[in-house]
PDB file of C-alpha atoms in Angstrom:
ATOM      1  CA  UNK A   1      -6.413   7.361  42.663  1.00  0.00           C
ATOM      2  CA  UNK A   2      -9.683   6.411  43.825  1.00  0.00           C
ATOM      3  CA  UNK A   3      -9.905   3.544  41.573  1.00  0.00           C
ATOM      4  CA  UNK A   4      -7.263   1.964  42.157  1.00  0.00           C
ATOM      5  CA  UNK A   5      -8.661   2.484  45.936  1.00  0.00           C
ATOM      6  CA  UNK A   6     -12.002   0.864  45.325  1.00  0.00           C
ATOM      7  CA  UNK A   7      -9.402  -2.208  43.725  1.00  0.00           C
ATOM      8  CA  UNK A   8      -7.944  -2.611  46.320  1.00  0.00           C
ATOM      9  CA  UNK A   9     -11.481  -2.658  48.865  1.00  0.00           C
ATOM     10  CA  UNK A  10     -12.600  -4.761  46.292  1.00  0.00           C
ATOM     11  CA  UNK A  11      -9.556  -7.023  46.221  1.00  0.00           C
ATOM     12  CA  UNK A  12      -9.452  -7.200  50.012  1.00  0.00           C
ATOM     13  CA  UNK A  13     -13.235  -7.966  50.462  1.00  0.00           C
ATOM     14  CA  UNK A  14     -12.522 -11.457  47.871  1.00  0.00           C
ATOM     15  CA  UNK A  15      -9.374 -12.570  49.959  1.00  0.00           C
ATOM     16  CA  UNK A  16     -10.830 -12.010  53.402  1.00  0.00           C
ATOM     17  CA  UNK A  17     -13.413 -14.514  51.318  1.00  0.00           C
ATOM     18  CA  UNK A  18     -10.850 -16.236  50.397  1.00  0.00           C
ATOM     19  CA  UNK A  19      -8.795 -16.576  53.852  1.00  0.00           C
ATOM     20  CA  UNK A  20     -11.992 -18.366  55.483  1.00  0.00           C
ATOM     21  CA  UNK A  21     -12.318 -20.719  52.997  1.00  0.00           C
ATOM     22  CA  UNK A  22      -7.968 -21.796  53.592  1.00  0.00           C
ATOM     23  CA  UNK A  23      -8.065 -21.673  57.059  1.00  0.00           C
ATOM     24  CA  UNK A  24     -11.144 -23.961  56.745  1.00  0.00           C
ATOM     25  CA  UNK A  25      -9.214 -26.640  53.908  1.00  0.00           C
ATOM     26  CA  UNK A  26      -6.110 -25.492  56.445  1.00  0.00           C
ATOM     27  CA  UNK A  27      -7.157 -26.665  59.842  1.00  0.00           C
ATOM     28  CA  UNK A  28      -8.886 -30.203  58.725  1.00  0.00           C
ATOM     29  CA  UNK A  29      -5.329 -30.950  56.797  1.00  0.00           C
ATOM     30  CA  UNK A  30      -3.299 -29.738  59.930  1.00  0.00           C
ATOM     31  CA  UNK A  31      -4.910 -32.459  62.229  1.00  0.00           C
ATOM     32  CA  UNK A  32      -5.872 -35.151  59.899  1.00  0.00           C
ATOM     33  CA  UNK A  33      -3.743 -34.524  56.180  1.00  0.00           C
ATOM     34  CA  UNK A  34      -6.660 -34.772  54.175  1.00  0.00           C
ATOM     35  CA  UNK A  35      -7.631 -31.525  51.478  1.00  0.00           C
ATOM     36  CA  UNK A  36     -10.991 -31.878  52.152  1.00  0.00           C
ATOM     37  CA  UNK A  37     -13.013 -30.716  48.749  1.00  0.00           C
ATOM     38  CA  UNK A  38     -15.778 -31.630  50.425  1.00  0.00           C
ATOM     39  CA  UNK A  39     -15.938 -28.290  51.756  1.00  0.00           C
ATOM     40  CA  UNK A  40     -16.668 -26.712  48.689  1.00  0.00           C
ATOM     41  CA  UNK A  41     -20.241 -28.781  49.437  1.00  0.00           C
ATOM     42  CA  UNK A  42     -20.540 -27.226  53.333  1.00  0.00           C
ATOM     43  CA  UNK A  43     -21.000 -23.819  51.626  1.00  0.00           C
ATOM     44  CA  UNK A  44     -23.244 -24.838  49.005  1.00  0.00           C
ATOM     45  CA  UNK A  45     -25.464 -26.948  51.745  1.00  0.00           C
ATOM     46  CA  UNK A  46     -25.209 -23.455  53.866  1.00  0.00           C
ATOM     47  CA  UNK A  47     -26.279 -21.168  50.868  1.00  0.00           C
ATOM     48  CA  UNK A  48     -29.818 -23.746  49.796  1.00  0.00           C
ATOM     49  CA  UNK A  49     -30.292 -24.059  53.332  1.00  0.00           C
ATOM     50  CA  UNK A  50     -32.263 -20.416  52.792  1.00  0.00           C
ATOM     51  CA  UNK A  51     -35.310 -22.276  50.613  1.00  0.00           C
ATOM     52  CA  UNK A  52     -37.813 -24.582  51.171  1.00  0.00           C
ATOM     53  CA  UNK A  53     -36.663 -27.320  47.934  1.00  0.00           C
ATOM     54  CA  UNK A  54     -39.699 -26.656  45.171  1.00  0.00           C
ATOM     55  CA  UNK A  55     -38.860 -26.198  41.343  1.00  0.00           C
ATOM     56  CA  UNK A  56     -39.312 -22.637  41.189  1.00  0.00           C
ATOM     57  CA  UNK A  57     -36.975 -20.855  39.641  1.00  0.00           C
ATOM     58  CA  UNK A  58     -37.639 -18.103  43.173  1.00  0.00           C
ATOM     59  CA  UNK A  59     -37.771 -20.502  45.422  1.00  0.00           C
ATOM     60  CA  UNK A  60     -39.902 -19.738  49.058  1.00  0.00           C
ATOM     61  CA  UNK A  61     -37.745 -18.747  51.882  1.00  0.00           C
ATOM     62  CA  UNK A  62     -36.975 -22.077  55.042  1.00  0.00           C
ATOM     63  CA  UNK A  63     -33.805 -20.093  56.895  1.00  0.00           C
ATOM     64  CA  UNK A  64     -33.916 -17.389  54.702  1.00  0.00           C
ATOM     65  CA  UNK A  65     -37.357 -15.970  55.888  1.00  0.00           C
ATOM     66  CA  UNK A  66     -36.098 -15.740  59.649  1.00  0.00           C
ATOM     67  CA  UNK A  67     -35.230 -12.935  61.375  1.00  0.00           C
ATOM     68  CA  UNK A  68     -31.106 -11.736  60.604  1.00  0.00           C
ATOM     69  CA  UNK A  69     -29.532 -13.585  63.972  1.00  0.00           C
ATOM     70  CA  UNK A  70     -31.822 -16.528  63.899  1.00  0.00           C
ATOM     71  CA  UNK A  71     -31.233 -17.077  59.856  1.00  0.00           C
ATOM     72  CA  UNK A  72     -27.473 -16.899  60.518  1.00  0.00           C
ATOM     73  CA  UNK A  73     -27.658 -19.516  63.806  1.00  0.00           C
ATOM     74  CA  UNK A  74     -29.650 -21.936  61.764  1.00  0.00           C
ATOM     75  CA  UNK A  75     -27.725 -21.631  58.624  1.00  0.00           C
ATOM     76  CA  UNK A  76     -24.070 -22.213  60.765  1.00  0.00           C
ATOM     77  CA  UNK A  77     -25.762 -24.556  62.962  1.00  0.00           C
ATOM     78  CA  UNK A  78     -27.016 -27.135  60.463  1.00  0.00           C
ATOM     79  CA  UNK A  79     -23.816 -26.914  58.104  1.00  0.00           C
ATOM     80  CA  UNK A  80     -21.585 -27.500  61.045  1.00  0.00           C
ATOM     81  CA  UNK A  81     -23.761 -30.616  62.048  1.00  0.00           C
ATOM     82  CA  UNK A  82     -22.772 -31.744  58.887  1.00  0.00           C
ATOM     83  CA  UNK A  83     -19.411 -31.070  59.088  1.00  0.00           C
ATOM     84  CA  UNK A  84     -19.476 -33.093  62.030  1.00  0.00           C
ATOM     85  CA  UNK A  85     -21.696 -36.045  60.213  1.00  0.00           C
ATOM     86  CA  UNK A  86     -19.235 -36.359  57.163  1.00  0.00           C
ATOM     87  CA  UNK A  87     -15.933 -36.177  59.899  1.00  0.00           C
ATOM     88  CA  UNK A  88     -18.194 -38.834  61.951  1.00  0.00           C
ATOM     89  CA  UNK A  89     -19.250 -40.976  59.035  1.00  0.00           C
ATOM     90  CA  UNK A  90     -16.931 -41.003  55.857  1.00  0.00           C
ATOM     91  CA  UNK A  91     -13.657 -40.168  57.576  1.00  0.00           C
ATOM     92  CA  UNK A  92     -13.241 -40.877  61.337  1.00  0.00           C
ATOM     93  CA  UNK A  93     -13.618 -44.727  59.937  1.00  0.00           C
ATOM     94  CA  UNK A  94     -10.911 -44.055  57.059  1.00  0.00           C
ATOM     95  CA  UNK A  95      -8.569 -42.231  59.564  1.00  0.00           C
ATOM     96  CA  UNK A  96      -6.215 -45.271  59.546  1.00  0.00           C
ATOM     97  CA  UNK A  97      -5.920 -45.668  55.821  1.00  0.00           C
ATOM     98  CA  UNK A  98      -3.446 -44.416  52.766  1.00  0.00           C
ATOM     99  CA  UNK A  99      -3.983 -41.099  52.306  1.00  0.00           C
ATOM    100  CA  UNK A 100      -5.025 -41.130  49.411  1.00  0.00           C
ATOM    101  CA  UNK A 101      -7.997 -43.199  50.216  1.00  0.00           C
ATOM    102  CA  UNK A 102      -8.902 -40.368  52.250  1.00  0.00           C
ATOM    103  CA  UNK A 103      -9.028 -37.608  49.344  1.00  0.00           C
ATOM    104  CA  UNK A 104     -10.651 -40.315  47.622  1.00  0.00           C
ATOM    105  CA  UNK A 105     -13.521 -40.380  50.731  1.00  0.00           C
ATOM    106  CA  UNK A 106     -14.238 -36.250  49.759  1.00  0.00           C
ATOM    107  CA  UNK A 107     -15.112 -36.645  47.094  1.00  0.00           C
ATOM    108  CA  UNK A 108     -17.623 -39.647  46.793  1.00  0.00           C
ATOM    109  CA  UNK A 109     -18.661 -37.387  49.673  1.00  0.00           C
ATOM    110  CA  UNK A 110     -18.687 -34.416  47.347  1.00  0.00           C
ATOM    111  CA  UNK A 111     -20.731 -35.593  45.103  1.00  0.00           C
ATOM    112  CA  UNK A 112     -22.583 -37.666  47.495  1.00  0.00           C
ATOM    113  CA  UNK A 113     -23.455 -33.912  48.731  1.00  0.00           C
ATOM    114  CA  UNK A 114     -24.343 -32.403  44.779  1.00  0.00           C
ATOM    115  CA  UNK A 115     -26.940 -35.251  44.682  1.00  0.00           C
ATOM    116  CA  UNK A 116     -28.746 -34.847  47.546  1.00  0.00           C
ATOM    117  CA  UNK A 117     -29.351 -30.463  46.333  1.00  0.00           C
ATOM    118  CA  UNK A 118     -30.640 -31.947  42.841  1.00  0.00           C
ATOM    119  CA  UNK A 119     -32.575 -34.634  43.814  1.00  0.00           C
ATOM    120  CA  UNK A 120     -34.659 -32.034  45.963  1.00  0.00           C
ATOM    121  CA  UNK A 121     -33.591 -28.500  44.152  1.00  0.00           C
ATOM    122  CA  UNK A 122     -33.377 -29.582  41.415  1.00  0.00           C
ATOM    123  CA  UNK A 123     -29.815 -28.517  38.614  1.00  0.00           C
ATOM    124  CA  UNK A 124     -30.902 -25.250  37.633  1.00  0.00           C
ATOM    125  CA  UNK A 125     -29.902 -22.136  39.327  1.00  0.00           C
ATOM    126  CA  UNK A 126     -32.278 -20.599  41.240  1.00  0.00           C
ATOM    127  CA  UNK A 127     -32.309 -16.222  43.052  1.00  0.00           C
ATOM    128  CA  UNK A 128     -32.598 -15.295  46.103  1.00  0.00           C
ATOM    129  CA  UNK A 129     -32.698 -12.079  48.381  1.00  0.00           C
ATOM    130  CA  UNK A 130     -31.163 -11.922  51.139  1.00  0.00           C
ATOM    131  CA  UNK A 131     -28.972  -8.209  51.889  1.00  0.00           C
ATOM    132  CA  UNK A 132     -30.514  -6.204  49.971  1.00  0.00           C
ATOM    133  CA  UNK A 133     -30.084  -2.939  51.590  1.00  0.00           C
ATOM    134  CA  UNK A 134     -26.520  -4.066  52.256  1.00  0.00           C
ATOM    135  CA  UNK A 135     -26.369  -3.451  48.243  1.00  0.00           C
ATOM    136  CA  UNK A 136     -26.296   0.186  48.765  1.00  0.00           C
ATOM    137  CA  UNK A 137     -22.470   1.576  49.471  1.00  0.00           C
ATOM    138  CA  UNK A 138     -21.297   2.924  52.305  1.00  0.00           C
ATOM    139  CA  UNK A 139     -19.469   6.764  52.751  1.00  0.00           C
ATOM    140  CA  UNK A 140     -16.429   6.593  54.304  1.00  0.00           C
ATOM    141  CA  UNK A 141     -14.898   9.819  54.152  1.00  0.00           C
ATOM    142  CA  UNK A 142     -15.304  10.025  51.474  1.00  0.00           C
ATOM    143  CA  UNK A 143     -14.554   7.014  49.930  1.00  0.00           C
ATOM    144  CA  UNK A 144     -18.042   5.340  48.779  1.00  0.00           C
ATOM    145  CA  UNK A 145     -17.508   1.249  49.861  1.00  0.00           C
ATOM    146  CA  UNK A 146     -19.910  -0.786  49.062  1.00  0.00           C
ATOM    147  CA  UNK A 147     -22.268  -2.892  52.094  1.00  0.00           C
ATOM    148  CA  UNK A 148     -21.809  -6.102  51.161  1.00  0.00           C
ATOM    149  CA  UNK A 149     -17.724  -5.578  50.923  1.00  0.00           C
ATOM    150  CA  UNK A 150     -17.359  -3.869  54.152  1.00  0.00           C
ATOM    151  CA  UNK A 151     -20.081  -6.596  55.846  1.00  0.00           C
ATOM    152  CA  UNK A 152     -16.957  -9.094  54.642  1.00  0.00           C
ATOM    153  CA  UNK A 153     -14.597  -7.249  55.042  1.00  0.00           C
ATOM    154  CA  UNK A 154     -15.959  -6.691  58.523  1.00  0.00           C
ATOM    155  CA  UNK A 155     -16.752 -10.585  59.655  1.00  0.00           C
ATOM    156  CA  UNK A 156     -13.626 -11.840  58.040  1.00  0.00           C
ATOM    157  CA  UNK A 157     -11.631  -9.827  60.585  1.00  0.00           C
ATOM    158  CA  UNK A 158     -13.986  -9.987  63.552  1.00  0.00           C
ATOM    159  CA  UNK A 159     -13.984 -13.783  62.538  1.00  0.00           C
ATOM    160  CA  UNK A 160     -10.105 -14.002  62.336  1.00  0.00           C
ATOM    161  CA  UNK A 161      -9.787 -12.409  65.562  1.00  0.00           C
ATOM    162  CA  UNK A 162     -12.169 -14.839  67.526  1.00  0.00           C
ATOM    163  CA  UNK A 163     -10.206 -17.395  65.995  1.00  0.00           C
ATOM    164  CA  UNK A 164      -6.706 -16.283  66.889  1.00  0.00           C
ATOM    165  CA  UNK A 165      -7.922 -16.089  70.932  1.00  0.00           C
ATOM    166  CA  UNK A 166      -9.700 -19.468  70.979  1.00  0.00           C
ATOM    167  CA  UNK A 167      -6.181 -20.831  69.200  1.00  0.00           C
ATOM    168  CA  UNK A 168      -4.279 -19.200  72.087  1.00  0.00           C
ATOM    169  CA  UNK A 169      -6.192 -18.444  75.169  1.00  0.00           C
ATOM    170  CA  UNK A 170      -8.291 -21.788  75.249  1.00  0.00           C
ATOM    171  CA  UNK A 171      -6.869 -24.590  75.985  1.00  0.00           C
ATOM    172  CA  UNK A 172      -8.162 -26.641  72.997  1.00  0.00           C
ATOM    173  CA  UNK A 173      -7.528 -24.322  70.596  1.00  0.00           C
ATOM    174  CA  UNK A 174      -3.504 -24.872  71.986  1.00  0.00           C
ATOM    175  CA  UNK A 175      -3.511 -28.197  71.290  1.00  0.00           C
ATOM    176  CA  UNK A 176      -5.129 -27.660  67.621  1.00  0.00           C
ATOM    177  CA  UNK A 177      -2.769 -25.688  67.285  1.00  0.00           C
ATOM    178  CA  UNK A 178      -0.790 -28.510  68.452  1.00  0.00           C
ATOM    179  CA  UNK A 179      -2.234 -30.832  66.701  1.00  0.00           C
ATOM    180  CA  UNK A 180      -2.448 -28.609  63.122  1.00  0.00           C
ATOM    181  CA  UNK A 181       1.585 -29.001  63.905  1.00  0.00           C
ATOM    182  CA  UNK A 182       2.593 -32.017  64.067  1.00  0.00           C
ATOM    183  CA  UNK A 183      -0.430 -33.994  64.970  1.00  0.00           C
ATOM    184  CA  UNK A 184       2.123 -37.466  66.144  1.00  0.00           C
ATOM    185  CA  UNK A 185       3.917 -35.780  68.357  1.00  0.00           C
ATOM    186  CA  UNK A 186       0.956 -34.003  70.430  1.00  0.00           C
ATOM    187  CA  UNK A 187      -1.141 -37.296  70.344  1.00  0.00           C
ATOM    188  CA  UNK A 188       2.767 -38.777  72.654  1.00  0.00           C
ATOM    189  CA  UNK A 189       1.091 -35.512  74.533  1.00  0.00           C
ATOM    190  CA  UNK A 190      -2.031 -36.748  75.564  1.00  0.00           C
ATOM    191  CA  UNK A 191      -4.065 -34.736  72.560  1.00  0.00           C
ATOM    192  CA  UNK A 192      -7.447 -36.582  72.731  1.00  0.00           C
ATOM    193  CA  UNK A 193      -7.640 -37.213  68.423  1.00  0.00           C
ATOM    194  CA  UNK A 194     -10.867 -37.917  68.225  1.00  0.00           C
ATOM    195  CA  UNK A 195     -11.687 -34.563  69.956  1.00  0.00           C
ATOM    196  CA  UNK A 196      -9.552 -32.071  68.291  1.00  0.00           C
ATOM    197  CA  UNK A 197     -10.491 -33.160  64.625  1.00  0.00           C
ATOM    198  CA  UNK A 198     -13.448 -32.857  65.026  1.00  0.00           C
ATOM    199  CA  UNK A 199     -13.726 -29.574  66.891  1.00  0.00           C
ATOM    200  CA  UNK A 200     -11.366 -28.983  63.034  1.00  0.00           C
ATOM    201  CA  UNK A 201     -14.843 -29.831  61.510  1.00  0.00           C
ATOM    202  CA  UNK A 202     -16.948 -28.264  64.034  1.00  0.00           C
ATOM    203  CA  UNK A 203     -14.628 -25.101  62.488  1.00  0.00           C
ATOM    204  CA  UNK A 204     -14.713 -25.195  59.141  1.00  0.00           C
ATOM    205  CA  UNK A 205     -19.177 -26.230  59.500  1.00  0.00           C
ATOM    206  CA  UNK A 206     -19.111 -22.494  61.130  1.00  0.00           C
ATOM    207  CA  UNK A 207     -17.036 -21.262  58.889  1.00  0.00           C
ATOM    208  CA  UNK A 208     -19.032 -22.537  56.004  1.00  0.00           C
ATOM    209  CA  UNK A 209     -21.831 -21.683  57.018  1.00  0.00           C
ATOM    210  CA  UNK A 210     -20.985 -17.972  57.512  1.00  0.00           C
ATOM    211  CA  UNK A 211     -19.229 -17.975  53.913  1.00  0.00           C
ATOM    212  CA  UNK A 212     -21.984 -19.153  52.587  1.00  0.00           C
ATOM    213  CA  UNK A 213     -24.255 -16.755  53.772  1.00  0.00           C
ATOM    214  CA  UNK A 214     -21.844 -14.310  52.301  1.00  0.00           C
ATOM    215  CA  UNK A 215     -21.528 -15.542  48.956  1.00  0.00           C
ATOM    216  CA  UNK A 216     -25.322 -14.956  48.947  1.00  0.00           C
ATOM    217  CA  UNK A 217     -25.698 -12.103  49.730  1.00  0.00           C
ATOM    218  CA  UNK A 218     -23.309 -11.153  47.030  1.00  0.00           C
ATOM    219  CA  UNK A 219     -24.782 -12.932  44.245  1.00  0.00           C
ATOM    220  CA  UNK A 220     -28.244 -13.041  44.868  1.00  0.00           C
ATOM    221  CA  UNK A 221     -28.004 -17.111  43.288  1.00  0.00           C
ATOM    222  CA  UNK A 222     -27.784 -20.741  44.547  1.00  0.00           C
ATOM    223  CA  UNK A 223     -25.693 -22.748  42.309  1.00  0.00           C
ATOM    224  CA  UNK A 224     -24.820 -26.354  42.990  1.00  0.00           C
ATOM    225  CA  UNK A 225     -21.366 -25.623  41.804  1.00  0.00           C
ATOM    226  CA  UNK A 226     -21.283 -22.013  44.082  1.00  0.00           C
ATOM    227  CA  UNK A 227     -18.397 -23.279  45.791  1.00  0.00           C
ATOM    228  CA  UNK A 228     -16.149 -24.894  44.351  1.00  0.00           C
ATOM    229  CA  UNK A 229     -14.346 -21.727  42.752  1.00  0.00           C
ATOM    230  CA  UNK A 230     -13.688 -20.463  45.867  1.00  0.00           C
ATOM    231  CA  UNK A 231     -12.392 -23.674  47.637  1.00  0.00           C
ATOM    232  CA  UNK A 232      -9.993 -24.304  44.477  1.00  0.00           C
ATOM    233  CA  UNK A 233      -8.885 -20.724  45.302  1.00  0.00           C
ATOM    234  CA  UNK A 234      -8.369 -21.730  49.165  1.00  0.00           C
ATOM    235  CA  UNK A 235      -6.600 -24.572  48.068  1.00  0.00           C
ATOM    236  CA  UNK A 236      -3.982 -22.894  46.046  1.00  0.00           C
ATOM    237  CA  UNK A 237      -3.980 -20.727  49.346  1.00  0.00           C
ATOM    238  CA  UNK A 238      -2.786 -23.066  51.343  1.00  0.00           C
ATOM    239  CA  UNK A 239      -0.529 -24.026  49.043  1.00  0.00           C
ATOM    240  CA  UNK A 240       1.523 -20.645  48.363  1.00  0.00           C
ATOM    241  CA  UNK A 241       0.547 -19.966  52.244  1.00  0.00           C
ATOM    242  CA  UNK A 242       2.430 -22.980  53.269  1.00  0.00           C
ATOM    243  CA  UNK A 243       0.477 -26.007  53.658  1.00  0.00           C
ATOM    244  CA  UNK A 244      -0.398 -26.778  57.349  1.00  0.00           C
ATOM    245  CA  UNK A 245       0.176 -23.353  58.318  1.00  0.00           C
ATOM    246  CA  UNK A 246      -2.542 -21.483  59.707  1.00  0.00           C
ATOM    247  CA  UNK A 247      -1.439 -17.986  59.681  1.00  0.00           C
ATOM    248  CA  UNK A 248       0.175 -19.141  55.721  1.00  0.00           C
ATOM    249  CA  UNK A 249      -3.965 -20.086  54.351  1.00  0.00           C
ATOM    250  CA  UNK A 250      -5.106 -16.808  55.694  1.00  0.00           C
ATOM    251  CA  UNK A 251      -2.103 -14.999  53.878  1.00  0.00           C
ATOM    252  CA  UNK A 252      -2.279 -17.014  51.263  1.00  0.00           C
ATOM    253  CA  UNK A 253      -5.512 -16.509  51.290  1.00  0.00           C
ATOM    254  CA  UNK A 254      -5.778 -12.832  50.748  1.00  0.00           C
ATOM    255  CA  UNK A 255      -2.552 -13.110  48.293  1.00  0.00           C
ATOM    256  CA  UNK A 256      -5.112 -15.069  45.872  1.00  0.00           C
ATOM    257  CA  UNK A 257      -8.257 -13.030  46.424  1.00  0.00           C
ATOM    258  CA  UNK A 258      -5.886  -9.942  45.781  1.00  0.00           C
ATOM    259  CA  UNK A 259      -4.275 -10.912  42.725  1.00  0.00           C
ATOM    260  CA  UNK A 260      -7.569 -11.868  41.504  1.00  0.00           C
ATOM    261  CA  UNK A 261      -9.198  -8.933  41.205  1.00  0.00           C
ATOM    262  CA  UNK A 262      -5.962  -6.693  40.302  1.00  0.00           C
ATOM    263  CA  UNK A 263      -5.548  -8.847  37.220  1.00  0.00           C
ATOM    264  CA  UNK A 264      -9.182  -8.885  36.695  1.00  0.00           C
ATOM    265  CA  UNK A 265      -9.273  -4.237  36.862  1.00  0.00           C
ATOM    266  CA  UNK A 266      -6.094  -4.057  35.001  1.00  0.00           C
ATOM    267  CA  UNK A 267      -5.929  -6.523  32.432  1.00  0.00           C
ATOM    268  CA  UNK A 268      -7.121  -5.663  28.520  1.00  0.00           C
ATOM    269  CA  UNK A 269     -10.290  -5.988  28.027  1.00  0.00           C
ATOM    270  CA  UNK A 270      -9.765  -8.471  25.937  1.00  0.00           C
ATOM    271  CA  UNK A 271      -7.368 -10.488  28.618  1.00  0.00           C
ATOM    272  CA  UNK A 272      -9.513 -10.155  31.289  1.00  0.00           C
ATOM    273  CA  UNK A 273     -11.501 -13.801  30.179  1.00  0.00           C
ATOM    274  CA  UNK A 274      -7.992 -15.360  31.379  1.00  0.00           C
ATOM    275  CA  UNK A 275      -7.260 -13.929  34.285  1.00  0.00           C
ATOM    276  CA  UNK A 276      -8.370 -17.646  36.263  1.00  0.00           C
ATOM    277  CA  UNK A 277      -5.066 -18.657  34.096  1.00  0.00           C
ATOM    278  CA  UNK A 278      -2.791 -15.105  34.824  1.00  0.00           C
ATOM    279  CA  UNK A 279      -3.489 -16.176  38.918  1.00  0.00           C
ATOM    280  CA  UNK A 280      -2.707 -19.642  38.559  1.00  0.00           C
ATOM    281  CA  UNK A 281       0.353 -18.760  37.176  1.00  0.00           C
ATOM    282  CA  UNK A 282       1.536 -15.738  39.246  1.00  0.00           C
ATOM    283  CA  UNK A 283       1.038 -18.538  42.049  1.00  0.00           C
ATOM    284  CA  UNK A 284       3.364 -21.702  39.686  1.00  0.00           C
ATOM    285  CA  UNK A 285       5.927 -18.500  39.933  1.00  0.00           C
ATOM    286  CA  UNK A 286       5.549 -18.561  43.620  1.00  0.00           C
ATOM    287  CA  UNK A 287       6.100 -22.022  43.772  1.00  0.00           C
ATOM    288  CA  UNK A 288       8.327 -22.184  41.966  1.00  0.00           C
ATOM    289  CA  UNK A 289      10.391 -19.541  44.285  1.00  0.00           C
ATOM    290  CA  UNK A 290       9.992 -20.955  47.460  1.00  0.00           C
ATOM    291  CA  UNK A 291       8.102 -24.324  47.319  1.00  0.00           C
ATOM    292  CA  UNK A 292       7.769 -25.579  50.983  1.00  0.00           C
ATOM    293  CA  UNK A 293       5.149 -22.382  51.213  1.00  0.00           C
ATOM    294  CA  UNK A 294       5.965 -18.628  52.494  1.00  0.00           C
ATOM    295  CA  UNK A 295       5.381 -19.932  55.930  1.00  0.00           C
ATOM    296  CA  UNK A 296       6.646 -23.300  56.689  1.00  0.00           C
ATOM    297  CA  UNK A 297       5.395 -25.708  59.883  1.00  0.00           C
ATOM    298  CA  UNK A 298       8.217 -27.269  62.202  1.00  0.00           C
ATOM    299  CA  UNK A 299       6.661 -30.477  60.532  1.00  0.00           C
ATOM    300  CA  UNK A 300       6.861 -29.261  57.270  1.00  0.00           C
ATOM    301  CA  UNK A 301      10.849 -28.309  57.972  1.00  0.00           C
ATOM    302  CA  UNK A 302      11.195 -31.835  58.818  1.00  0.00           C
ATOM    303  CA  UNK A 303       9.401 -33.414  56.016  1.00  0.00           C
ATOM    304  CA  UNK A 304      12.035 -31.089  54.571  1.00  0.00           C
TER     305      UNK A 304
END
């Protein structure tokens, strides 16, 4: 029983990360119908902003050498500014083009950011140590929970609460929800397209900065491809949750994270290398039963 509870905690912690990434993807898709694969590189850039560009395997600290509050602010700010710049330069001029063009633009932005990281930091993984104290377990009601897992779940819960309040209690949040449900109708009702899209990208940047910090604390390494798999999983999460649905993106993130951890824990040892294939197989089965996703928006119902 104790092992099951520990696995469940790990699963919820990973699901929390995927839920946040899926929410960032879902927000941008809702207002632009764009799957922004550059979200993976927002995470990577946020992680690499912790260190000074150097060829050393253990680089000097940049933002990572600041006090915690200032470090978090600087990392999140840098990723948010990056997200806003990419929206303004790479996506806004192409907004009225074919969706395929926007998708290709997101891949171009992704490869451009990867090339920048390689140019300044090199292509080899680097080790970095922040939040070492969080690796120690915390005793909660007799159950030893990893500090990193507890931090991840707490941060994810707080961010989700703040986002829910923002989306439901503020004027711009309501406009953003309306745009995510049906962007054309929202524009007809007077929603400012440029402002809403910029806010969606800003939120995706804020989430990307926070998630990059959580990943670095967990892994202690920097790699130019560190954001790819979380973004791929999050993309699947938005699809099974109901693409265009923000609650669906969060639900899908938790489902994918929990499936991933439970398969890793309970598959026979010789089958564990095929965990990802197992997760994607289950995702396909879910879509065969409910191809429109678990939570369907009004706009999606009209398309169906």
